XYZ file of C-alpha atoms in Angstrom:
532
model
C 6.714 -19.710 -0.779
C 8.711 -20.789 2.248
C 6.944 -19.707 5.133
C 9.290 -17.800 8.030
C 9.715 -19.740 11.425
C 7.933 -18.434 14.195
C 9.324 -15.836 16.568
C 9.979 -15.407 20.209
C 10.670 -12.180 21.747
C 14.232 -10.555 20.813
C 14.082 -12.201 17.312
C 14.723 -15.621 18.637
C 13.136 -18.839 16.970
C 10.692 -20.861 19.264
C 11.488 -24.879 18.429
C 8.841 -27.145 18.050
C 5.960 -24.253 18.198
C 2.511 -24.075 16.351
C 3.020 -22.007 12.967
C 0.578 -18.995 13.151
C -1.919 -17.957 10.727
C 0.268 -14.747 9.355
C 3.778 -14.880 8.014
C 6.452 -12.184 9.010
C 8.137 -10.573 6.694
C 11.613 -8.675 5.870
C 12.017 -5.012 7.197
C 10.737 -2.229 5.575
C 13.349 -0.764 3.486
C 13.586 -4.263 1.488
C 16.656 -5.420 3.273
C 15.584 -9.308 4.657
C 18.208 -11.158 7.162
C 19.701 -13.611 6.082
C 18.111 -17.151 4.877
C 17.959 -19.362 8.024
C 20.424 -22.469 7.950
C 19.061 -25.524 6.289
C 17.266 -27.944 8.284
C 20.090 -30.823 10.440
C 20.547 -33.960 8.651
C 18.678 -37.448 10.630
C 22.604 -38.280 11.721
C 22.793 -34.269 12.738
C 18.985 -34.633 14.369
C 19.867 -35.327 17.822
C 22.756 -32.930 18.259
C 20.990 -30.243 16.533
C 18.195 -30.618 19.159
C 20.222 -30.009 22.044
C 21.690 -27.076 20.030
C 19.985 -23.302 20.851
C 17.794 -21.869 17.781
C 20.158 -19.337 16.003
C 18.761 -15.930 16.545
C 17.952 -13.698 13.599
C 19.201 -10.451 13.010
C 17.185 -7.792 12.021
C 18.711 -4.383 10.088
C 17.725 -0.868 11.819
C 14.012 -0.170 9.506
C 13.570 3.076 7.148
C 11.050 5.442 7.222
C 8.021 4.503 5.308
C 7.830 6.132 1.753
C 4.069 7.597 1.292
C 2.030 10.271 0.211
C 2.526 13.105 1.959
C 5.706 11.569 3.473
C 5.377 11.183 7.296
C 7.008 13.616 9.654
C 8.288 11.024 12.158
C 9.598 7.460 12.424
C 10.957 5.813 15.605
C 13.110 3.761 13.564
C 13.698 -0.084 14.939
C 14.508 -3.480 14.258
C 11.912 -6.440 13.524
C 10.250 -8.198 10.725
C 7.811 -5.544 9.677
C 4.481 -6.058 8.926
C 2.826 -7.592 5.647
C -1.365 -8.476 5.717
C -1.858 -11.936 4.976
C -4.998 -12.661 3.059
C -8.217 -13.706 5.002
C -6.308 -14.777 7.809
C -5.735 -11.199 9.488
C -7.337 -8.987 11.175
C -8.437 -5.430 11.752
C -9.959 -5.176 15.675
C -11.082 -1.869 17.001
C -10.827 -0.184 20.684
C -13.844 1.631 20.070
C -17.052 1.103 18.502
C -16.832 4.886 16.286
C -14.105 3.601 14.174
C -15.690 0.193 12.675
C -16.177 2.228 9.032
C -12.475 2.722 9.018
C -11.738 -0.308 10.118
C -14.255 -1.993 7.402
C -13.090 0.073 4.863
C -9.526 -0.811 5.486
C -10.413 -4.096 6.437
C -11.766 -4.614 2.439
C -9.021 -2.457 0.858
C -6.536 -5.099 2.398
C -7.891 -8.503 2.346
C -8.644 -8.940 5.633
C -11.122 -9.934 8.790
C -12.928 -7.515 9.938
C -12.626 -8.719 13.822
C -14.976 -6.423 15.499
C -14.152 -5.240 18.813
C -11.362 -6.445 20.740
C -7.603 -7.067 21.384
C -4.684 -7.269 18.343
C -2.899 -10.427 17.900
C -0.132 -11.608 15.957
C -1.138 -10.402 12.199
C -3.941 -8.239 13.049
C -4.656 -3.902 12.394
C -6.154 -2.588 15.502
C -7.220 1.217 15.710
C -8.025 3.271 18.809
C -9.099 6.352 20.060
C -6.251 7.708 22.465
C -7.047 10.775 24.656
C -4.073 13.754 25.744
C -2.572 13.329 21.682
C -0.960 16.646 21.373
C -0.429 16.709 17.477
C -4.191 17.681 17.132
C -7.761 16.141 15.336
C -6.125 14.589 12.808
C -2.537 13.547 14.021
C -2.176 9.900 14.775
C 0.291 7.166 16.307
C 0.861 4.121 14.168
C 3.123 1.477 15.509
C 3.969 -2.289 14.240
C 5.650 -4.015 16.798
C 5.893 -7.978 17.210
C 3.964 -8.850 13.584
C 0.937 -6.050 14.755
C 0.024 -2.829 13.933
C -1.669 -0.928 15.878
C -3.420 2.870 14.824
C -4.060 5.983 17.948
C -5.613 8.709 17.465
C -7.075 10.996 19.625
C -10.627 11.336 16.268
C -11.745 9.529 14.095
C -10.305 11.542 11.165
C -5.995 11.150 12.626
C -6.847 6.581 12.078
C -8.565 7.019 9.051
C -5.194 8.802 8.080
C -3.298 6.190 9.829
C -4.998 4.106 7.716
C -4.499 5.538 4.734
C -0.491 5.996 5.944
C -1.082 1.835 6.617
C -2.428 1.200 2.745
C 0.553 3.113 1.165
C 3.030 1.250 3.213
C 2.378 -2.259 2.079
C 1.324 -1.399 -1.815
C 2.868 -3.546 -4.274
C 3.979 -6.311 -1.775
C 5.852 -4.100 0.245
C 6.380 -4.688 4.050
C 5.616 -1.828 7.039
C 8.802 -1.073 8.478
C 8.521 -1.555 12.067
C 8.621 1.136 14.097
C 6.505 4.163 15.747
C 5.320 6.794 13.219
C 4.008 10.318 14.280
C 1.815 12.011 12.025
C -0.037 15.060 11.585
C -0.428 17.723 8.764
C 1.109 20.989 9.014
C -1.883 22.798 7.444
C -5.450 22.204 8.475
C -7.237 22.781 5.025
C -6.207 20.402 1.945
C -8.712 21.419 -0.567
C -9.188 20.194 -4.001
C -11.998 22.459 -5.800
C -13.783 21.323 -8.928
C -15.861 23.631 -11.224
C -19.005 21.597 -11.968
C -20.954 24.273 -13.530
C -19.046 25.263 -16.510
C -18.333 21.377 -16.689
C -21.104 18.695 -16.265
C -18.777 15.168 -14.462
C -20.049 12.172 -13.666
C -21.490 11.259 -10.244
C -19.188 8.459 -10.332
C -16.275 10.697 -11.705
C -16.836 12.387 -8.822
C -16.701 9.919 -6.710
C -13.091 8.314 -8.023
C -12.123 11.615 -6.836
C -13.267 11.271 -3.474
C -11.469 8.326 -3.095
C -8.021 9.184 -4.207
C -8.444 12.342 -2.884
C -9.008 10.309 1.180
C -6.400 8.199 0.135
C -4.037 11.261 -0.093
C -5.606 13.201 3.521
C -6.800 15.689 1.597
C -10.161 16.937 3.762
C -11.891 19.559 1.615
C -13.841 19.490 -1.490
C -15.195 22.214 -3.380
C -17.707 22.177 -5.391
C -18.309 25.246 -8.041
C -22.149 24.126 -9.203
C -23.554 27.557 -10.670
C -21.938 30.091 -12.431
C -23.118 31.553 -16.435
C -22.958 28.279 -18.026
C -25.191 26.017 -15.675
C -26.810 25.404 -12.055
C -25.852 22.102 -11.962
C -27.858 20.871 -8.743
C -31.551 19.858 -8.386
C -32.818 22.627 -7.192
C -36.859 22.509 -5.112
C -36.637 26.490 -4.740
C -36.065 27.112 -7.992
C -36.206 24.130 -10.402
C -36.607 26.807 -13.025
C -32.649 27.643 -12.760
C -31.392 23.802 -13.154
C -29.944 22.776 -16.753
C -30.723 19.701 -18.140
C -27.440 17.884 -17.151
C -27.348 17.997 -13.252
C -27.121 15.973 -10.392
C -29.999 15.636 -8.465
C -29.969 15.710 -4.670
C -30.107 12.062 -4.024
C -26.976 11.281 -5.878
C -25.756 14.678 -4.449
C -26.278 12.758 -1.095
C -24.223 9.591 -1.815
C -21.434 12.169 -3.109
C -21.612 13.150 0.648
C -22.049 10.602 2.601
C -18.707 8.903 0.624
C -17.068 11.379 1.343
C -17.672 11.743 4.967
C -16.199 8.226 5.262
C -13.507 9.615 3.836
C -13.393 12.445 6.726
C -13.717 14.839 3.825
C -16.097 18.134 3.924
C -17.730 18.739 0.691
C -17.804 23.103 0.547
C -20.456 24.214 -1.421
C -19.927 27.558 -3.189
C -23.063 29.477 -5.101
C -20.728 32.730 -6.726
C -22.749 35.930 -6.457
C -23.349 38.935 -6.971
C -21.930 37.684 -10.143
C -21.302 34.548 -12.655
C -25.124 34.006 -11.977
C -25.358 33.876 -15.435
C -27.412 30.362 -15.574
C -30.356 32.435 -12.439
C -30.835 35.266 -14.830
C -31.553 33.085 -17.861
C -34.283 32.376 -15.969
C -35.131 35.477 -14.080
C -33.581 38.660 -16.870
C -35.021 41.549 -14.787
C -32.332 41.215 -12.517
C -30.026 41.370 -15.361
C -27.570 44.192 -14.491
C -26.923 46.895 -17.149
C -24.592 49.635 -17.964
C -25.978 53.146 -18.534
C -26.268 53.068 -21.997
C -28.406 49.499 -21.169
C -25.966 47.357 -22.047
C -25.429 43.681 -19.894
C -23.048 42.471 -17.912
C -22.753 39.441 -18.453
C -23.207 37.362 -15.377
C -24.169 39.665 -12.182
C -27.048 40.941 -11.047
C -28.266 43.779 -10.326
C -27.895 43.957 -6.479
C -30.028 47.084 -6.144
C -32.760 45.048 -6.909
C -34.392 43.119 -3.810
C -35.680 40.438 -5.575
C -32.494 38.791 -6.911
C -31.484 39.388 -3.051
C -34.344 36.830 -1.906
C -33.963 34.562 -4.858
C -30.022 34.018 -3.790
C -30.948 33.873 -0.775
C -33.315 30.904 -1.199
C -31.056 28.994 -2.666
C -28.331 29.542 0.260
C -31.021 28.286 2.526
C -32.028 25.197 0.575
C -28.042 24.144 -0.014
C -27.282 25.160 3.387
C -29.304 22.132 4.531
C -28.672 19.661 1.995
C -24.944 20.555 2.693
C -23.827 19.506 6.319
C -20.299 20.504 6.752
C -18.793 23.189 8.313
C -17.178 25.438 5.100
C -18.970 27.497 3.351
C -18.248 29.410 0.170
C -20.016 33.068 -0.929
C -18.286 33.555 -4.479
C -18.059 37.646 -3.853
C -15.503 37.463 -7.428
C -15.376 39.547 -10.596
C -18.934 41.241 -9.798
C -18.446 43.770 -13.155
C -20.152 46.822 -12.155
C -16.396 46.358 -9.649
C -13.930 45.594 -13.296
C -14.346 49.278 -15.042
C -12.611 51.937 -13.970
C -15.689 54.277 -12.666
C -18.116 52.346 -11.446
C -20.344 55.393 -10.450
C -20.670 57.019 -13.938
C -20.838 52.951 -15.411
C -23.879 52.007 -12.925
C -25.238 55.604 -11.972
C -28.272 52.838 -10.463
C -26.179 50.820 -8.131
C -23.913 54.221 -7.585
C -27.782 55.583 -6.469
C -28.743 52.417 -4.516
C -25.467 53.340 -2.495
C -25.194 56.354 -1.649
C -29.561 55.770 -0.640
C -27.467 53.269 1.965
C -24.354 54.252 3.784
C -24.673 58.458 2.567
C -23.478 60.552 -0.108
C -20.188 59.392 -0.131
C -21.647 55.592 -0.518
C -20.321 54.395 -3.627
C -21.248 50.722 -5.579
C -18.025 48.657 -3.892
C -19.643 49.953 -0.640
C -23.275 48.302 -1.974
C -21.453 44.746 -3.315
C -19.714 44.738 0.008
C -23.237 45.197 1.554
C -24.387 42.465 -0.519
C -21.444 39.743 0.383
C -22.251 41.003 4.730
C -25.956 40.499 3.714
C -25.248 37.072 2.010
C -23.605 36.098 5.370
C -26.014 36.975 7.348
C -27.925 34.639 5.105
C -25.753 31.343 5.734
C -24.285 32.458 9.301
C -27.077 30.365 11.175
C -26.382 27.683 9.763
C -22.984 27.571 12.019
C -20.485 27.759 8.804
C -17.311 28.683 8.212
C -17.519 31.306 5.858
C -14.921 32.387 3.223
C -15.045 34.778 -0.003
C -12.859 35.288 -3.132
C -9.970 38.290 -2.081
C -11.249 40.089 -5.320
C -14.296 40.791 -2.988
C -12.710 42.212 -0.136
C -12.597 46.340 -0.829
C -11.091 48.842 1.209
C -11.305 52.636 1.923
C -15.721 52.939 1.387
C -17.939 52.699 4.406
C -18.881 49.388 4.503
C -16.153 46.268 5.289
C -16.174 43.528 5.202
C -17.639 41.055 8.444
C -14.474 39.736 10.432
C -15.477 36.101 10.298
C -14.745 35.829 6.467
C -11.501 34.150 4.974
C -9.875 35.047 2.285
C -9.875 32.572 -0.432
C -6.965 34.381 -2.291
C -6.561 33.214 -5.827
C -5.431 36.469 -7.819
C -3.424 39.488 -7.686
C -4.165 40.517 -10.993
C -7.860 43.101 -10.445
C -8.399 46.265 -10.418
C -7.184 47.737 -7.270
C -5.496 43.901 -6.277
C -4.328 43.676 -3.012
C -1.277 42.091 -1.461
C -2.005 39.347 0.569
C 0.316 40.971 3.420
C -2.425 43.351 3.327
C -5.181 41.060 4.501
C -2.938 39.527 6.886
C -1.777 42.256 9.075
C -5.696 43.314 9.208
C -5.687 39.670 11.479
C -7.271 37.646 8.529
C -7.251 34.251 8.176
C -6.516 32.872 4.476
C -6.759 29.825 2.117
C -4.417 29.936 -0.436
C -6.133 29.289 -4.644
C -2.491 30.824 -6.589
C -3.897 31.142 -9.004
C -0.009 30.849 -10.931
C 0.635 27.177 -9.093
C -2.945 25.914 -8.212
C -5.102 26.551 -10.991
C -5.969 24.241 -13.974
C -7.973 26.199 -16.496
C -9.174 23.722 -19.077
C -7.994 25.285 -22.366
C -5.387 27.282 -20.975
C -7.591 30.907 -21.758
C -6.084 34.698 -21.637
C -2.257 33.702 -19.689
C -2.827 30.122 -17.717
C -0.874 26.908 -17.740
C -1.310 23.606 -17.381
C 0.129 22.950 -13.670
C 2.269 21.303 -13.367
C 3.247 19.300 -10.947
C 7.296 19.179 -10.626
C 6.919 23.297 -10.480
C 4.530 22.834 -7.415
C 6.807 20.266 -5.583
C 9.859 22.226 -6.417
C 9.026 25.941 -5.617
C 5.397 26.354 -4.054
C 4.697 26.558 -0.475
C 1.760 27.861 1.218
C 3.197 30.937 1.837
C 3.019 31.307 -1.977
C 0.200 33.004 -2.129
C 0.429 35.341 -5.120
C 3.009 35.207 -8.164
C 5.727 33.247 -7.174
C 7.280 35.023 -3.729
C 6.543 33.802 0.110
C 5.478 36.071 2.182
C 6.233 36.665 6.025
C 6.593 33.668 7.745
C 5.138 35.705 10.838
C 1.794 34.621 9.137
C 1.827 31.142 8.806
C -0.905 30.570 11.359
C -3.505 31.981 9.472
C -2.968 30.823 6.362
C -4.933 27.820 7.452
C -3.911 25.604 3.808
C -4.516 25.539 0.298
C -6.756 24.250 -2.049
C -5.908 22.931 -5.954
C -8.805 24.304 -7.876
C -9.516 22.656 -11.301
C -11.907 25.395 -13.573
C -13.265 24.529 -16.925
C -13.681 27.682 -19.108
C -12.504 26.263 -22.411
C -15.293 22.971 -21.395
C -14.569 20.916 -24.179
C -10.930 20.811 -24.279
C -10.648 17.674 -22.520
C -12.132 15.108 -21.193
C -13.101 14.095 -17.486
C -10.922 11.488 -17.777
C -8.005 13.791 -18.945
C -8.722 15.951 -16.122
C -8.237 12.877 -13.939
C -4.528 12.073 -15.929
C -4.084 16.363 -15.998
C -4.659 16.930 -12.025
C -2.865 13.626 -10.590
C 0.567 14.476 -9.841
C -0.349 17.843 -9.119
C -2.731 16.877 -6.948
C -0.058 14.525 -4.909
C 2.164 17.731 -5.182
C -0.336 19.901 -3.567
C -1.471 18.084 -0.561
C 2.738 17.313 0.517
C 3.118 20.943 1.004
C 0.313 21.238 3.112
C 0.403 18.286 5.227
C 5.398 18.285 5.952
C 6.687 21.569 5.824
C 10.185 20.398 5.073
C 12.006 20.437 2.332
C 11.000 17.467 0.176
C 13.997 14.458 0.923
C 12.986 12.363 -2.500
C 13.965 14.216 -5.838
C 10.781 14.895 -8.449
C 11.820 11.990 -10.527
C 11.620 9.852 -6.944
C 8.589 11.017 -6.367
C 6.514 10.247 -9.310
C 8.085 6.355 -8.917
C 6.523 6.618 -5.280
C 3.380 7.675 -6.978
C 3.485 4.615 -9.314
C 3.586 2.582 -6.814
C 1.247 3.879 -4.024
C -1.311 4.863 -6.062
């Protein structure tokens, strides 16, 4: 490959200059300038040495193509930047960015240069106070053969490195100019049901790396359900399934996630979906007036049920250091019948005892949710619960600080999402019409396609296909794509990874950038294949 000439400011060739350790490359839009003139012949060398060096003209750069798309790019003229393997460096102006720098250096086959100023061919990472785009915003500038990434927080710097990594993927060039970028939504999640289906720790770690490169910042782990309890327990080892993650392995996953600025959000769903706990403690099983078992549901009038669940909440609140926690609260069997008081007289009696003669089973369930929130709240967690765990019209009201994880409008007494928003609640979008990947496609579920998400879903489309009013946009904190393993053997974990690949990319595109995408779906797929 011909070595590019060494350029001075403004693009002029510097005569007699010593070659730099990194080559300068054509602009990021793929259109390089014309080749420089051939060297003069011996006969004309004297005249040529007296002639001025020819200038080199670059086209105005195009915005980089990445997933998710960058929000703003100021074009410039210049050669852009490519990593020169083993020659360029990644340097930091702040020691706190050493981990981000080492990661990027390894990915781009550069050297980690420690603390110092960048020179031609290098990447410099720095924290910059006073930025107004939020902690996840960043600025990435490419100028004079150097890349500089600055942000008010380490997370923003990390996202800048993800953009650079994609810009130079497949031999491409990071375009000259300045990227100013920030997410539209603060919560960008992927939820994985590891209770119904055991996923290898290595597979989960691969998803963490994938999520990090796409600028997701949450990984939800639903690890307790009727089928299994999947994480080692010290307080109640009797409930743990044979195939499970040890706490040491969970800590490795958490460490990897932290390095990608991803918060792991655990969910111990209750008072339904507790079949694995009930198998070891059958006295906790909820039964109706005829003595029939309510699958997966504990009797919330039984104090021991609360004690065991609180033991688990406290144990795992210490294991998971992130600031978010999911309390579940969905699909409690006693509240999926038309007359809960008649069907579950034991619960009805307990509700009247706690809430007075007008107390109802829904009040008892709301009290359960609030009590579990009280258990976790001292650990400084931001709490959420499924929308069908919030009940209207009773004596008890769900705690005001609970976020609504809105997934469906098909439950008995279903409430439109705007009802929660009008009440001032914050909401995370899990819309089961678009964002639910349910193994085996039971009931009316169909595997979601990335194209449908890309072309017709936005964070304001919370229930069905109709968006809520734009006035509630700030209360919609983000969204989460979810894998549920109802028919666990329907797909292998490798098939799941392939099936969610494009839906994940489409989801984060709509959570990061609120604008209508400029690329067609086919162009987006082609880009995904390029920046993988």
